[in-house]
Short mmCIF file of N, CA, C and O in Angstrom, two decimals:
data_model
loop_
_atom_site.label_atom_id
_atom_site.label_comp_id
_atom_site.label_asym_id
_atom_site.label_seq_id
_atom_site.Cartn_x
_atom_site.Cartn_y
_atom_site.Cartn_z
N PRO A 1 85.58 5.10 54.77
CA PRO A 1 85.51 4.41 56.05
C PRO A 1 86.67 4.82 56.96
O PRO A 1 87.78 5.00 56.50
N GLY A 2 86.34 4.95 58.22
CA GLY A 2 87.34 5.35 59.19
C GLY A 2 87.29 6.82 59.52
O GLY A 2 87.75 7.25 60.56
N ASN A 3 86.70 7.64 58.63
CA ASN A 3 86.59 9.08 58.88
C ASN A 3 85.17 9.43 59.30
O ASN A 3 84.47 10.17 58.63
N CYS A 4 84.75 8.85 60.41
CA CYS A 4 83.41 9.13 60.90
C CYS A 4 83.50 9.70 62.31
O CYS A 4 84.53 9.61 62.96
N TRP A 5 82.38 10.29 62.75
CA TRP A 5 82.26 10.67 64.14
C TRP A 5 81.67 9.45 64.83
O TRP A 5 80.54 9.05 64.55
N ALA A 6 82.47 8.80 65.67
CA ALA A 6 82.04 7.57 66.34
C ALA A 6 81.84 7.84 67.83
O ALA A 6 82.55 8.63 68.43
N PHE A 7 80.86 7.17 68.39
CA PHE A 7 80.67 7.22 69.84
C PHE A 7 80.37 5.83 70.35
O PHE A 7 79.86 4.98 69.63
N LYS A 8 80.74 5.61 71.61
CA LYS A 8 80.60 4.30 72.24
C LYS A 8 79.14 3.92 72.40
O LYS A 8 78.31 4.74 72.79
N GLY A 9 78.83 2.69 72.09
CA GLY A 9 77.49 2.17 72.29
C GLY A 9 76.55 2.53 71.16
O GLY A 9 76.96 2.89 70.07
N HIS A 10 75.26 2.43 71.43
CA HIS A 10 74.25 2.67 70.40
C HIS A 10 73.51 3.98 70.57
O HIS A 10 72.58 4.28 69.84
N GLN A 11 73.90 4.79 71.57
CA GLN A 11 73.27 6.09 71.79
C GLN A 11 74.33 7.16 71.93
O GLN A 11 75.42 6.90 72.44
N GLY A 12 74.00 8.36 71.49
CA GLY A 12 74.92 9.48 71.63
C GLY A 12 74.26 10.74 71.11
O GLY A 12 73.14 10.72 70.58
N GLN A 13 74.95 11.86 71.29
CA GLN A 13 74.39 13.12 70.83
C GLN A 13 75.49 14.07 70.41
O GLN A 13 76.64 13.93 70.82
N ALA A 14 75.10 15.01 69.58
CA ALA A 14 76.01 16.07 69.15
C ALA A 14 75.22 17.37 69.11
O ALA A 14 74.06 17.39 68.67
N VAL A 15 75.83 18.44 69.58
CA VAL A 15 75.24 19.77 69.49
C VAL A 15 76.01 20.53 68.43
O VAL A 15 77.24 20.61 68.49
N ILE A 16 75.30 21.05 67.45
CA ILE A 16 75.92 21.80 66.36
C ILE A 16 75.56 23.27 66.56
O ILE A 16 74.38 23.64 66.59
N ARG A 17 76.60 24.10 66.71
CA ARG A 17 76.40 25.54 66.88
C ARG A 17 76.64 26.22 65.55
O ARG A 17 77.60 25.91 64.84
N PHE A 18 75.79 27.19 65.22
CA PHE A 18 75.88 27.90 63.95
C PHE A 18 76.59 29.23 64.12
O PHE A 18 76.49 29.85 65.18
N PRO A 19 77.24 29.74 63.07
CA PRO A 19 77.87 31.05 63.16
C PRO A 19 76.85 32.19 63.17
O PRO A 19 77.16 33.30 63.57
N ALA A 20 75.63 31.90 62.73
CA ALA A 20 74.53 32.87 62.76
C ALA A 20 73.25 32.10 63.08
O ALA A 20 73.20 30.89 62.93
N ARG A 21 72.22 32.83 63.50
CA ARG A 21 70.95 32.17 63.81
C ARG A 21 70.29 31.69 62.52
O ARG A 21 70.36 32.34 61.50
N VAL A 22 69.64 30.51 62.58
CA VAL A 22 69.09 29.86 61.40
C VAL A 22 67.63 29.48 61.63
O VAL A 22 67.28 28.95 62.69
N TYR A 23 66.79 29.74 60.61
CA TYR A 23 65.44 29.20 60.58
C TYR A 23 65.57 27.81 59.96
O TYR A 23 65.83 27.67 58.77
N LEU A 24 65.41 26.79 60.78
CA LEU A 24 65.69 25.42 60.35
C LEU A 24 64.56 24.84 59.51
O LEU A 24 63.38 25.07 59.79
N SER A 25 64.94 24.05 58.48
CA SER A 25 63.92 23.42 57.64
C SER A 25 64.11 21.91 57.51
O SER A 25 63.14 21.18 57.37
N ALA A 26 65.36 21.44 57.55
CA ALA A 26 65.61 20.00 57.38
C ALA A 26 66.99 19.65 57.90
O ALA A 26 67.82 20.53 58.15
N ILE A 27 67.22 18.35 58.05
CA ILE A 27 68.53 17.84 58.45
C ILE A 27 68.85 16.63 57.57
O ILE A 27 67.96 15.85 57.25
N THR A 28 70.11 16.53 57.16
CA THR A 28 70.56 15.41 56.35
C THR A 28 71.58 14.61 57.14
O THR A 28 72.49 15.19 57.75
N VAL A 29 71.44 13.30 57.14
CA VAL A 29 72.37 12.39 57.81
C VAL A 29 72.94 11.46 56.74
O VAL A 29 72.21 10.96 55.89
N GLN A 30 74.25 11.24 56.82
CA GLN A 30 74.91 10.37 55.85
C GLN A 30 75.76 9.32 56.55
O GLN A 30 76.42 9.59 57.55
N HIS A 31 75.73 8.11 56.00
CA HIS A 31 76.57 7.00 56.43
C HIS A 31 77.11 6.34 55.17
O HIS A 31 76.63 6.63 54.07
N ILE A 32 78.08 5.47 55.29
CA ILE A 32 78.61 4.78 54.12
C ILE A 32 77.67 3.67 53.68
O ILE A 32 76.79 3.24 54.43
N THR A 33 77.87 3.18 52.47
CA THR A 33 77.09 2.05 51.97
C THR A 33 77.73 0.74 52.40
O THR A 33 78.90 0.71 52.81
N LYS A 34 76.97 -0.35 52.28
CA LYS A 34 77.53 -1.67 52.59
C LYS A 34 78.72 -1.98 51.70
O LYS A 34 79.69 -2.59 52.13
N ASP A 35 78.64 -1.58 50.43
CA ASP A 35 79.73 -1.84 49.48
C ASP A 35 81.02 -1.12 49.88
O ASP A 35 82.12 -1.62 49.62
N ALA A 36 80.92 0.04 50.51
CA ALA A 36 82.10 0.81 50.90
C ALA A 36 82.66 0.35 52.25
O ALA A 36 83.79 0.70 52.60
N SER A 37 81.90 -0.45 52.97
CA SER A 37 82.33 -0.90 54.30
C SER A 37 83.33 -2.05 54.18
O SER A 37 83.06 -3.04 53.50
N PRO A 38 84.47 -1.96 54.86
CA PRO A 38 85.45 -3.05 54.83
C PRO A 38 84.88 -4.38 55.33
O PRO A 38 85.25 -5.44 54.86
N SER A 39 83.92 -4.32 56.28
CA SER A 39 83.33 -5.54 56.83
C SER A 39 82.12 -6.01 56.02
O SER A 39 81.62 -7.10 56.25
N GLY A 40 81.63 -5.17 55.11
CA GLY A 40 80.45 -5.52 54.34
C GLY A 40 79.14 -5.29 55.09
O GLY A 40 78.08 -5.62 54.59
N THR A 41 79.22 -4.75 56.29
CA THR A 41 78.02 -4.45 57.07
C THR A 41 78.06 -2.98 57.50
O THR A 41 79.13 -2.38 57.57
N ILE A 42 76.90 -2.45 57.80
CA ILE A 42 76.82 -1.07 58.30
C ILE A 42 75.93 -1.02 59.54
O ILE A 42 75.10 -0.16 59.71
N SER A 43 76.17 -1.99 60.42
CA SER A 43 75.38 -2.05 61.67
C SER A 43 75.68 -0.88 62.60
O SER A 43 74.94 -0.63 63.54
N SER A 44 76.76 -0.14 62.32
CA SER A 44 77.10 1.03 63.16
C SER A 44 76.35 2.28 62.72
O SER A 44 76.48 3.33 63.34
N ALA A 45 75.55 2.20 61.66
CA ALA A 45 74.78 3.36 61.19
C ALA A 45 73.72 3.74 62.22
O ALA A 45 73.14 2.87 62.88
N PRO A 46 73.43 5.04 62.36
CA PRO A 46 72.35 5.43 63.27
C PRO A 46 71.01 4.93 62.75
O PRO A 46 70.85 4.75 61.53
N LYS A 47 70.08 4.68 63.64
CA LYS A 47 68.75 4.23 63.23
C LYS A 47 67.70 5.26 63.63
O LYS A 47 67.16 5.96 62.81
N ASP A 48 67.40 5.34 64.93
CA ASP A 48 66.38 6.27 65.41
C ASP A 48 67.06 7.55 65.90
O ASP A 48 67.93 7.50 66.77
N ILE A 49 66.62 8.67 65.34
CA ILE A 49 67.26 9.96 65.59
C ILE A 49 66.19 10.99 65.96
O ILE A 49 65.11 11.01 65.37
N ALA A 50 66.52 11.85 66.93
CA ALA A 50 65.65 12.96 67.31
C ALA A 50 66.45 14.25 67.18
O ALA A 50 67.66 14.27 67.44
N VAL A 51 65.77 15.32 66.80
CA VAL A 51 66.42 16.63 66.66
C VAL A 51 65.71 17.61 67.58
O VAL A 51 64.49 17.74 67.55
N PHE A 52 66.51 18.31 68.39
CA PHE A 52 66.00 19.27 69.36
C PHE A 52 66.64 20.63 69.16
O PHE A 52 67.77 20.73 68.67
N VAL A 53 65.93 21.67 69.59
CA VAL A 53 66.51 23.00 69.74
C VAL A 53 66.27 23.45 71.16
O VAL A 53 65.33 23.00 71.82
N SER A 54 67.13 24.32 71.64
CA SER A 54 66.96 24.88 72.98
C SER A 54 66.19 26.18 72.88
O SER A 54 66.47 27.01 72.01
N LEU A 55 65.21 26.36 73.76
CA LEU A 55 64.45 27.60 73.79
C LEU A 55 65.14 28.66 74.61
O LEU A 55 64.76 29.82 74.58
N LEU A 56 66.17 28.29 75.36
CA LEU A 56 66.93 29.26 76.14
C LEU A 56 67.92 29.96 75.23
O LEU A 56 68.54 29.36 74.37
N GLY A 57 68.08 31.25 75.44
CA GLY A 57 69.06 31.99 74.67
C GLY A 57 68.61 32.32 73.27
O GLY A 57 69.40 32.81 72.47
N THR A 58 67.33 32.12 72.92
CA THR A 58 66.91 32.39 71.55
C THR A 58 66.54 33.85 71.33
O THR A 58 66.53 34.30 70.21
N SER A 59 66.25 34.59 72.39
CA SER A 59 65.82 35.96 72.18
C SER A 59 66.99 36.95 72.14
O SER A 59 66.94 37.94 71.44
N ASP A 60 68.05 36.68 72.88
CA ASP A 60 69.16 37.64 72.92
C ASP A 60 70.39 37.16 72.17
O ASP A 60 71.43 37.81 72.19
N GLY A 61 70.30 36.01 71.51
CA GLY A 61 71.42 35.52 70.73
C GLY A 61 72.45 34.74 71.53
O GLY A 61 73.41 34.25 70.99
N ALA A 62 72.25 34.61 72.85
CA ALA A 62 73.20 33.87 73.67
C ALA A 62 73.08 32.37 73.38
O ALA A 62 72.01 31.89 73.04
N LEU A 63 74.18 31.67 73.51
CA LEU A 63 74.15 30.22 73.30
C LEU A 63 73.64 29.53 74.55
O LEU A 63 74.05 29.85 75.66
N ALA A 64 72.75 28.60 74.36
CA ALA A 64 72.30 27.76 75.47
C ALA A 64 73.29 26.63 75.64
O ALA A 64 74.02 26.28 74.73
N LEU A 65 73.33 26.08 76.80
CA LEU A 65 74.26 24.99 77.08
C LEU A 65 73.63 23.65 76.77
O LEU A 65 72.43 23.46 76.98
N PRO A 66 74.44 22.67 76.27
CA PRO A 66 73.89 21.33 76.10
C PRO A 66 73.38 20.82 77.44
O PRO A 66 73.99 21.05 78.46
N GLY A 67 72.25 20.19 77.46
CA GLY A 67 71.69 19.71 78.71
C GLY A 67 70.66 20.65 79.31
O GLY A 67 70.05 20.34 80.32
N ASP A 68 70.48 21.84 78.69
CA ASP A 68 69.42 22.72 79.15
C ASP A 68 68.09 21.98 79.06
O ASP A 68 67.86 21.23 78.13
N LYS A 69 67.22 22.22 80.02
CA LYS A 69 65.95 21.49 80.07
C LYS A 69 64.90 22.08 79.13
O LYS A 69 63.92 21.44 78.82
N GLU A 70 65.07 23.32 78.71
CA GLU A 70 64.09 23.98 77.86
C GLU A 70 64.33 23.61 76.40
O GLU A 70 64.71 24.45 75.60
N GLU A 71 64.08 22.37 76.04
CA GLU A 71 64.29 21.92 74.68
C GLU A 71 62.96 21.59 74.02
O GLU A 71 62.01 21.18 74.67
N THR A 72 62.93 21.78 72.71
CA THR A 72 61.75 21.45 71.92
C THR A 72 62.15 20.48 70.82
O THR A 72 63.15 20.70 70.13
N LEU A 73 61.36 19.44 70.65
CA LEU A 73 61.59 18.44 69.62
C LEU A 73 61.13 18.98 68.27
O LEU A 73 59.99 19.40 68.13
N LEU A 74 62.04 18.97 67.29
CA LEU A 74 61.68 19.40 65.93
C LEU A 74 61.46 18.23 65.00
O LEU A 74 61.04 18.42 63.86
N GLY A 75 61.77 17.02 65.45
CA GLY A 75 61.52 15.87 64.59
C GLY A 75 62.17 14.61 65.11
O GLY A 75 63.20 14.65 65.76
N MET A 76 61.51 13.50 64.83
CA MET A 76 62.05 12.16 65.09
C MET A 76 61.95 11.40 63.78
O MET A 76 60.93 11.49 63.10
N PHE A 77 63.02 10.69 63.43
CA PHE A 77 63.00 9.96 62.18
C PHE A 77 63.92 8.77 62.27
O PHE A 77 64.71 8.63 63.20
N SER A 78 63.80 7.88 61.29
CA SER A 78 64.64 6.68 61.22
C SER A 78 65.48 6.72 59.96
O SER A 78 64.94 6.89 58.85
N TYR A 79 66.77 6.55 60.14
CA TYR A 79 67.70 6.42 59.03
C TYR A 79 67.59 4.97 58.54
O TYR A 79 67.71 4.05 59.33
N ASN A 80 67.35 4.78 57.24
CA ASN A 80 67.12 3.45 56.69
C ASN A 80 68.36 3.01 55.90
O ASN A 80 68.68 3.60 54.86
N VAL A 81 69.04 1.96 56.37
CA VAL A 81 70.27 1.50 55.72
C VAL A 81 70.01 0.88 54.34
O VAL A 81 70.95 0.66 53.58
N GLU A 82 68.76 0.61 54.01
CA GLU A 82 68.42 0.04 52.70
C GLU A 82 68.18 1.13 51.65
O GLU A 82 68.00 0.83 50.48
N LYS A 83 68.16 2.38 52.07
CA LYS A 83 67.92 3.49 51.15
C LYS A 83 69.23 4.21 50.85
O LYS A 83 70.31 3.75 51.23
N ASP A 84 69.12 5.35 50.20
CA ASP A 84 70.28 6.17 49.84
C ASP A 84 71.11 6.48 51.09
O ASP A 84 70.55 6.72 52.15
N PRO A 85 72.45 6.48 50.98
CA PRO A 85 73.28 6.74 52.16
C PRO A 85 73.14 8.17 52.70
O PRO A 85 73.46 8.42 53.85
N MET A 86 72.66 9.10 51.87
CA MET A 86 72.42 10.47 52.32
C MET A 86 70.92 10.69 52.35
O MET A 86 70.27 10.68 51.30
N GLN A 87 70.36 10.87 53.57
CA GLN A 87 68.91 10.98 53.73
C GLN A 87 68.56 12.29 54.42
O GLN A 87 69.15 12.63 55.45
N THR A 88 67.58 13.00 53.83
CA THR A 88 67.15 14.29 54.34
C THR A 88 65.78 14.17 54.97
O THR A 88 64.88 13.54 54.40
N PHE A 89 65.63 14.78 56.14
CA PHE A 89 64.38 14.71 56.90
C PHE A 89 63.90 16.12 57.21
O PHE A 89 64.67 16.94 57.72
N PRO A 90 62.61 16.42 56.93
CA PRO A 90 62.09 17.75 57.24
C PRO A 90 61.92 17.94 58.74
O PRO A 90 61.59 16.99 59.46
N LEU A 91 62.15 19.17 59.19
CA LEU A 91 61.97 19.51 60.61
C LEU A 91 60.70 20.33 60.77
O LEU A 91 60.24 20.97 59.83
N LYS A 92 60.16 20.33 61.98
CA LYS A 92 58.90 21.00 62.26
C LYS A 92 59.14 22.38 62.87
O LYS A 92 58.58 22.70 63.90
N ASN A 93 59.96 23.20 62.23
CA ASN A 93 60.24 24.54 62.76
C ASN A 93 59.05 25.47 62.58
O ASN A 93 59.02 26.53 63.19
N MET A 94 58.05 25.09 61.76
CA MET A 94 56.90 25.95 61.60
C MET A 94 56.11 26.09 62.90
O MET A 94 55.38 27.03 63.10
N LEU A 95 56.32 25.14 63.82
CA LEU A 95 55.69 25.26 65.14
C LEU A 95 56.38 26.34 65.97
O LEU A 95 55.78 26.92 66.86
N LEU A 96 57.64 26.60 65.66
CA LEU A 96 58.43 27.63 66.34
C LEU A 96 59.07 28.49 65.26
O LEU A 96 60.23 28.30 64.93
N PRO A 97 58.33 29.42 64.67
CA PRO A 97 58.87 30.18 63.54
C PRO A 97 59.90 31.22 63.99
O PRO A 97 59.65 32.42 63.97
N ARG A 98 61.03 30.72 64.42
CA ARG A 98 62.11 31.61 64.82
C ARG A 98 63.45 30.95 64.53
O ARG A 98 63.52 29.75 64.29
N ALA A 99 64.47 31.75 64.57
CA ALA A 99 65.81 31.27 64.26
C ALA A 99 66.49 30.76 65.53
O ALA A 99 66.21 31.24 66.63
N PHE A 100 67.38 29.80 65.35
CA PHE A 100 68.10 29.21 66.47
C PHE A 100 69.60 29.26 66.21
O PHE A 100 70.04 29.28 65.08
N SER A 101 70.36 29.25 67.30
CA SER A 101 71.81 29.33 67.19
C SER A 101 72.48 27.96 67.28
O SER A 101 73.68 27.85 67.09
N GLN A 102 71.69 26.93 67.57
CA GLN A 102 72.25 25.58 67.65
C GLN A 102 71.15 24.54 67.53
O GLN A 102 69.97 24.86 67.70
N VAL A 103 71.55 23.31 67.25
CA VAL A 103 70.63 22.19 67.14
C VAL A 103 71.29 20.98 67.79
O VAL A 103 72.51 20.86 67.76
N LYS A 104 70.49 20.12 68.40
CA LYS A 104 71.02 18.90 69.01
C LYS A 104 70.49 17.69 68.26
O LYS A 104 69.29 17.54 68.06
N LEU A 105 71.42 16.85 67.83
CA LEU A 105 71.10 15.59 67.17
C LEU A 105 71.28 14.49 68.21
O LEU A 105 72.38 14.31 68.73
N LEU A 106 70.20 13.78 68.53
CA LEU A 106 70.24 12.71 69.52
C LEU A 106 70.01 11.37 68.81
O LEU A 106 68.93 11.14 68.25
N VAL A 107 71.03 10.53 68.80
CA VAL A 107 70.91 9.19 68.21
C VAL A 107 70.43 8.27 69.32
O VAL A 107 71.11 8.10 70.33
N LYS A 108 69.26 7.69 69.13
CA LYS A 108 68.65 6.86 70.16
C LYS A 108 68.97 5.37 69.99
O LYS A 108 68.88 4.60 70.92
N SER A 109 69.32 4.97 68.74
CA SER A 109 69.67 3.57 68.48
C SER A 109 70.45 3.49 67.17
O SER A 109 70.47 4.43 66.38
N ASN A 110 71.10 2.32 66.97
CA ASN A 110 71.77 2.07 65.70
C ASN A 110 71.22 0.77 65.10
O ASN A 110 70.26 0.20 65.60
N TRP A 111 71.88 0.28 64.04
CA TRP A 111 71.40 -0.91 63.34
C TRP A 111 72.01 -2.20 63.87
O TRP A 111 72.14 -3.17 63.15
N GLY A 112 72.37 -2.24 65.16
CA GLY A 112 72.75 -3.50 65.79
C GLY A 112 74.17 -3.62 66.31
O GLY A 112 74.50 -4.60 66.95
N ASN A 113 75.03 -2.65 66.03
CA ASN A 113 76.40 -2.74 66.52
C ASN A 113 76.41 -2.43 68.03
O ASN A 113 76.03 -1.34 68.44
N PRO A 114 76.84 -3.36 68.88
CA PRO A 114 76.80 -3.14 70.33
C PRO A 114 77.94 -2.26 70.84
O PRO A 114 77.87 -1.73 71.94
N CYS A 115 78.99 -2.10 70.03
CA CYS A 115 80.19 -1.40 70.51
C CYS A 115 80.21 0.09 70.19
O CYS A 115 80.66 0.89 71.01
N TYR A 116 79.75 0.48 69.01
CA TYR A 116 79.85 1.89 68.62
C TYR A 116 78.84 2.22 67.53
O TYR A 116 78.28 1.35 66.87
N THR A 117 78.63 3.53 67.35
CA THR A 117 77.79 4.08 66.31
C THR A 117 78.60 5.13 65.56
O THR A 117 79.35 5.87 66.19
N CYS A 118 78.45 5.17 64.24
CA CYS A 118 79.19 6.14 63.42
C CYS A 118 78.23 7.03 62.64
O CYS A 118 77.23 6.55 62.11
N ILE A 119 78.60 8.29 62.54
CA ILE A 119 77.93 9.23 61.65
C ILE A 119 79.01 9.83 60.77
O ILE A 119 80.03 10.32 61.26
N TYR A 120 78.79 9.80 59.48
CA TYR A 120 79.79 10.32 58.55
C TYR A 120 79.57 11.78 58.20
O TYR A 120 80.52 12.53 57.99
N ARG A 121 78.31 12.21 58.12
CA ARG A 121 78.06 13.61 57.80
C ARG A 121 76.67 13.99 58.28
O ARG A 121 75.74 13.21 58.18
N VAL A 122 76.58 15.23 58.79
CA VAL A 122 75.29 15.83 59.15
C VAL A 122 75.26 17.20 58.48
O VAL A 122 76.20 17.98 58.58
N LYS A 123 74.17 17.47 57.77
CA LYS A 123 73.96 18.78 57.15
C LYS A 123 72.68 19.36 57.75
O LYS A 123 71.67 18.66 57.86
N VAL A 124 72.73 20.63 58.11
CA VAL A 124 71.55 21.31 58.62
C VAL A 124 71.12 22.32 57.56
O VAL A 124 71.94 23.09 57.06
N HIS A 125 69.83 22.29 57.20
CA HIS A 125 69.30 23.16 56.15
C HIS A 125 68.41 24.23 56.76
O HIS A 125 67.69 23.97 57.72
N GLY A 126 68.43 25.40 56.18
CA GLY A 126 67.58 26.49 56.63
C GLY A 126 68.01 27.80 56.04
O GLY A 126 68.87 27.88 55.15
N LYS A 127 67.43 28.89 56.56
CA LYS A 127 67.76 30.25 56.11
C LYS A 127 68.36 31.03 57.24
O LYS A 127 67.98 30.90 58.37
#
């Protein structure tokens, strides 16, 4: 506890840039358990999450900028605080069978904390 990426409120986003282009297959999100939380609650855990890739810059290897409008949704899922703290969700890259240089994780809501949302770990899977 305390070593998380926190952002104000219940919504936020992070863009993860890769050192090489990746054919994406899944994303893993991790939060602490209720037992590990000093307050005994994990209302700051993310709940509804969307994953996007930018279609700009995919052909020449250039990085697209966060906020580019040419984005494609690879998946929407809900992190469940009643399940394992590390949860893996498959992405729909088969609709776009190509490699990407970055991915955007958009947290749309959390489990009720009005002040902040925390993410402890994000893993991106692919080739």
